[in-house]
Coordinates of C-alpha atoms in Angstrom, one line a residue:
M1 CA 59.2 29.0 182.9
A2 CA 56.5 29.4 185.5
E3 CA 53.4 31.4 184.9
H4 CA 52.4 34.5 187.0
R5 CA 49.5 36.8 187.3
W6 CA 49.8 40.3 186.3
L7 CA 47.8 43.4 186.9
I8 CA 47.5 45.4 184.1
I9 CA 47.5 49.5 184.8
H10 CA 46.5 51.8 182.3
L11 CA 48.2 55.4 183.0
E12 CA 46.6 58.2 180.8
A13 CA 46.0 62.0 181.6
P14 CA 46.1 65.1 180.1
L15 CA 49.4 66.2 182.1
M16 CA 51.4 63.2 184.1
A17 CA 54.7 63.4 185.4
F18 CA 57.1 60.3 185.7
G19 CA 59.5 62.2 187.9
G20 CA 63.2 61.7 187.7
V21 CA 66.2 62.6 189.8
T22 CA 65.5 66.5 190.9
I23 CA 68.3 68.9 191.4
D24 CA 67.6 72.1 193.2
A25 CA 64.2 73.3 192.2
I26 CA 64.0 71.6 188.5
G27 CA 61.6 68.5 188.4
V28 CA 62.8 66.6 185.2
I29 CA 61.0 63.7 184.1
R30 CA 61.4 60.1 182.6
D31 CA 59.5 58.3 180.1
F32 CA 58.1 55.5 182.4
P33 CA 57.0 55.7 185.6
A34 CA 59.5 54.8 188.7
T35 CA 59.0 51.9 191.2
S36 CA 58.8 54.7 193.8
M37 CA 55.9 56.6 192.1
L38 CA 53.7 53.3 191.6
T39 CA 54.7 52.8 195.3
G40 CA 53.2 55.9 196.4
L41 CA 50.0 55.3 193.8
F42 CA 49.3 52.2 195.3
A43 CA 49.6 53.6 198.9
N44 CA 47.5 56.7 198.3
A45 CA 44.8 54.1 196.9
L46 CA 45.0 52.1 200.0
G47 CA 44.7 54.8 202.6
W48 CA 48.5 54.4 203.9
R49 CA 50.2 57.6 205.2
R50 CA 53.9 58.6 204.8
T51 CA 54.8 58.0 208.4
E52 CA 53.9 54.2 207.8
W53 CA 57.5 53.7 205.9
E54 CA 57.5 50.3 206.9
K55 CA 54.2 49.4 204.5
H56 CA 55.4 51.8 201.3
Q57 CA 58.8 49.9 201.8
C58 CA 57.9 46.4 201.9
L59 CA 55.4 47.0 199.0
Q60 CA 57.9 48.7 196.7
D61 CA 60.5 45.5 197.5
R62 CA 57.9 43.4 196.2
L63 CA 57.0 45.1 192.7
V64 CA 57.7 43.6 189.7
F65 CA 56.5 45.4 186.7
A66 CA 57.3 46.5 182.8
A67 CA 55.9 49.7 181.2
R68 CA 55.0 50.4 177.6
R69 CA 54.3 53.7 175.8
D70 CA 51.1 53.3 174.1
R71 CA 50.9 56.9 172.9
E72 CA 53.9 59.5 172.8
N73 CA 53.5 63.2 173.4
P74 CA 51.4 64.5 170.5
A75 CA 52.0 67.6 172.3
G76 CA 55.2 67.3 173.3
V77 CA 56.4 68.2 177.3
L78 CA 54.8 71.1 179.1
T79 CA 57.1 73.1 181.3
D80 CA 55.5 74.8 184.5
V81 CA 57.5 77.6 185.9
Q82 CA 56.1 78.4 189.6
N83 CA 56.6 81.2 191.3
A84 CA 54.8 81.5 194.9
Q85 CA 55.2 83.8 197.7
L86 CA 54.2 81.8 200.7
K87 CA 53.2 83.0 204.2
N88 CA 53.5 81.3 207.3
D89 CA 49.7 80.9 207.8
D90 CA 48.9 79.8 204.4
K91 CA 47.5 76.4 203.9
G92 CA 47.4 74.2 200.9
W93 CA 44.9 71.3 199.3
T94 CA 45.8 67.8 200.3
T95 CA 44.5 64.4 199.0
W96 CA 42.9 63.3 202.4
G97 CA 40.4 66.2 202.5
Q98 CA 42.1 68.4 205.1
P99 CA 43.9 71.9 204.4
E100 CA 47.7 71.6 204.9
G101 CA 49.5 74.6 207.0
R102 CA 52.8 75.7 207.3
A103 CA 55.1 76.2 210.5
G104 CA 57.7 78.8 211.0
G105 CA 58.1 82.5 211.4
L106 CA 57.2 85.5 209.0
N107 CA 60.7 85.6 208.0
T108 CA 61.1 81.9 207.0
F109 CA 58.5 82.9 204.0
S110 CA 60.1 86.4 202.9
A111 CA 61.7 85.3 199.6
P112 CA 59.5 83.7 197.0
H113 CA 59.4 79.7 196.1
R114 CA 60.8 79.1 192.6
R115 CA 60.1 75.7 191.0
R116 CA 60.2 74.2 187.5
R117 CA 58.1 71.0 186.7
D118 CA 57.9 68.8 183.5
Y119 CA 54.6 67.5 182.3
H120 CA 53.8 64.6 179.7
M121 CA 51.0 66.0 177.7
D122 CA 47.9 63.5 176.5
A123 CA 50.2 60.4 176.8
A124 CA 49.4 56.6 177.5
V125 CA 51.4 54.3 179.2
T126 CA 50.3 50.6 179.8
I127 CA 51.8 48.6 183.0
A128 CA 52.0 44.9 183.7
L129 CA 52.6 44.5 187.5
R130 CA 53.0 41.5 189.9
L131 CA 54.1 41.0 193.5
E132 CA 56.9 39.0 195.0
P133 CA 56.0 37.1 197.1
E134 CA 52.6 36.7 195.5
H135 CA 50.6 35.9 198.5
E136 CA 51.4 38.5 201.2
S137 CA 49.3 41.2 202.4
P138 CA 48.2 43.5 200.3
N139 CA 48.1 41.3 197.1
I140 CA 47.6 42.0 193.8
E141 CA 43.5 41.6 194.2
A142 CA 43.9 44.1 196.8
L143 CA 45.9 46.7 195.0
A144 CA 43.5 46.5 191.8
E145 CA 40.6 46.7 194.0
A146 CA 41.9 50.1 195.6
L147 CA 42.6 51.1 192.1
D148 CA 38.6 51.1 191.5
R149 CA 37.9 52.2 195.2
P150 CA 40.6 54.6 196.1
A151 CA 40.9 55.7 199.8
R152 CA 41.8 58.8 198.3
P153 CA 41.8 60.8 195.1
L154 CA 44.6 59.5 193.0
F155 CA 46.8 61.1 190.4
I156 CA 49.5 60.1 188.3
G157 CA 53.0 61.7 189.5
R158 CA 51.7 65.0 190.9
K159 CA 48.8 66.5 192.3
P160 CA 47.5 68.3 189.0
C161 CA 47.8 64.9 187.1
L162 CA 44.4 63.5 187.4
P163 CA 43.6 60.2 185.6
S164 CA 41.2 60.1 182.6
C165 CA 40.6 56.7 182.2
R166 CA 39.9 53.6 184.4
L167 CA 43.4 52.6 186.0
N168 CA 42.6 48.9 186.6
G169 CA 42.7 47.0 183.2
G170 CA 42.0 43.6 184.5
F171 CA 44.5 40.6 184.7
V172 CA 46.5 38.6 182.3
T173 CA 48.7 35.1 182.8
A174 CA 52.2 35.4 181.4
P175 CA 55.8 34.0 182.3
T176 CA 57.6 37.6 182.1
A177 CA 56.7 41.0 182.2
Y178 CA 57.4 41.5 178.7
A179 CA 55.2 38.7 177.8
A180 CA 52.3 40.2 179.6
L181 CA 52.7 43.6 177.9
K182 CA 52.4 41.3 174.4
C183 CA 49.0 40.3 175.6
I184 CA 47.7 43.7 175.8
P185 CA 46.7 45.1 172.1
C186 CA 48.7 48.3 170.8
K187 CA 49.4 49.7 167.6
G188 CA 52.6 48.3 166.2
A189 CA 55.9 48.2 168.1
A190 CA 56.1 50.4 171.0
R191 CA 59.0 51.6 173.4
A192 CA 59.2 49.7 176.6
L193 CA 60.9 49.2 179.8
W194 CA 61.3 45.8 182.1
P195 CA 63.1 44.6 184.4
L196 CA 66.2 42.6 183.6
G197 CA 65.7 38.9 183.6
E198 CA 61.8 39.6 182.6
G199 CA 62.1 39.4 178.8
P200 CA 64.7 39.3 176.6
Q201 CA 68.3 40.8 177.1
E202 CA 69.4 41.0 173.1
G203 CA 68.1 41.1 169.9
A204 CA 66.1 43.5 167.6
E205 CA 63.9 44.4 170.5
V206 CA 66.6 45.5 172.8
H207 CA 68.0 48.8 172.9
R208 CA 70.1 49.3 175.7
I209 CA 70.3 47.8 179.5
I210 CA 70.9 50.5 182.0
D211 CA 70.9 51.1 186.0
L212 CA 67.9 52.9 186.9
P213 CA 68.0 55.2 190.0
D214 CA 64.0 54.9 190.6
I215 CA 64.4 53.5 194.4
R216 CA 62.9 55.1 197.5
N217 CA 64.4 54.7 200.8
W218 CA 60.9 55.5 202.4
R219 CA 62.3 56.0 205.9
T220 CA 64.5 58.8 205.2
G221 CA 62.4 60.1 202.2
L222 CA 65.2 60.3 199.8
H223 CA 66.0 58.1 196.7
G224 CA 69.2 56.1 197.2
G225 CA 68.9 52.6 195.0
V226 CA 69.1 51.5 191.4
R227 CA 67.8 48.6 189.5
K228 CA 68.9 46.7 186.1
V229 CA 66.4 47.8 183.6
V230 CA 66.1 46.8 179.7
E231 CA 64.6 49.4 177.3
G232 CA 63.3 48.1 174.0
T233 CA 60.4 47.6 172.1
V234 CA 57.3 45.4 172.5
T235 CA 55.0 44.6 169.5
A236 CA 51.4 43.1 171.0
E237 CA 50.2 39.9 169.7
R238 CA 46.7 41.1 168.8
P239 CA 47.2 44.7 167.3
G240 CA 45.3 47.5 168.8
P241 CA 42.7 49.9 166.8

């Protein structure tokens, strides 16, 4: 089996949000980051704008990654219930340094906006990621450099989720995403997710194989795709501290 170069990404923060399928104003979370979330993270680091949907779509289609929960939520899940009365001239903070306004008449904002958002508290997740094809632009080295010198401030899932450590964890060489995660130390067997074909598909390490709806259509801005992934456990070749 051919060897590949994998970028290791450490996601750790007081709050993180790996968004699932949102229904109405309820923003649920999953245990692992979505393909679309990682695409948005890199696009933000590279300085792309949302209108550049072709770049986003191409990058998303190239991502191959596995994720491992190195620290579960010791404090559980935080649920934030938001109630905001917005006026037509209110402005909000953005990651590109300019306040964002809203358009519409006065009557448009007569009712309060109500939302519920869940967050992982004090969790830690390690990702092993490569690009397929490997030599198109941006390459994996460009992604690593963008994480260290992002064009805009980075957040993990939602704007309040600021990283508490360096995201770029360097590179490893391994034949599969599962094998790449095994190169990174951790304590005991940790829950993990990897694409079908990028690790074991049966045995004690495998819990289930599912269709995961985490693919975004960047032209329309809607989620509308699934991929087959394996949920199971990974035990690192070198134990963590």
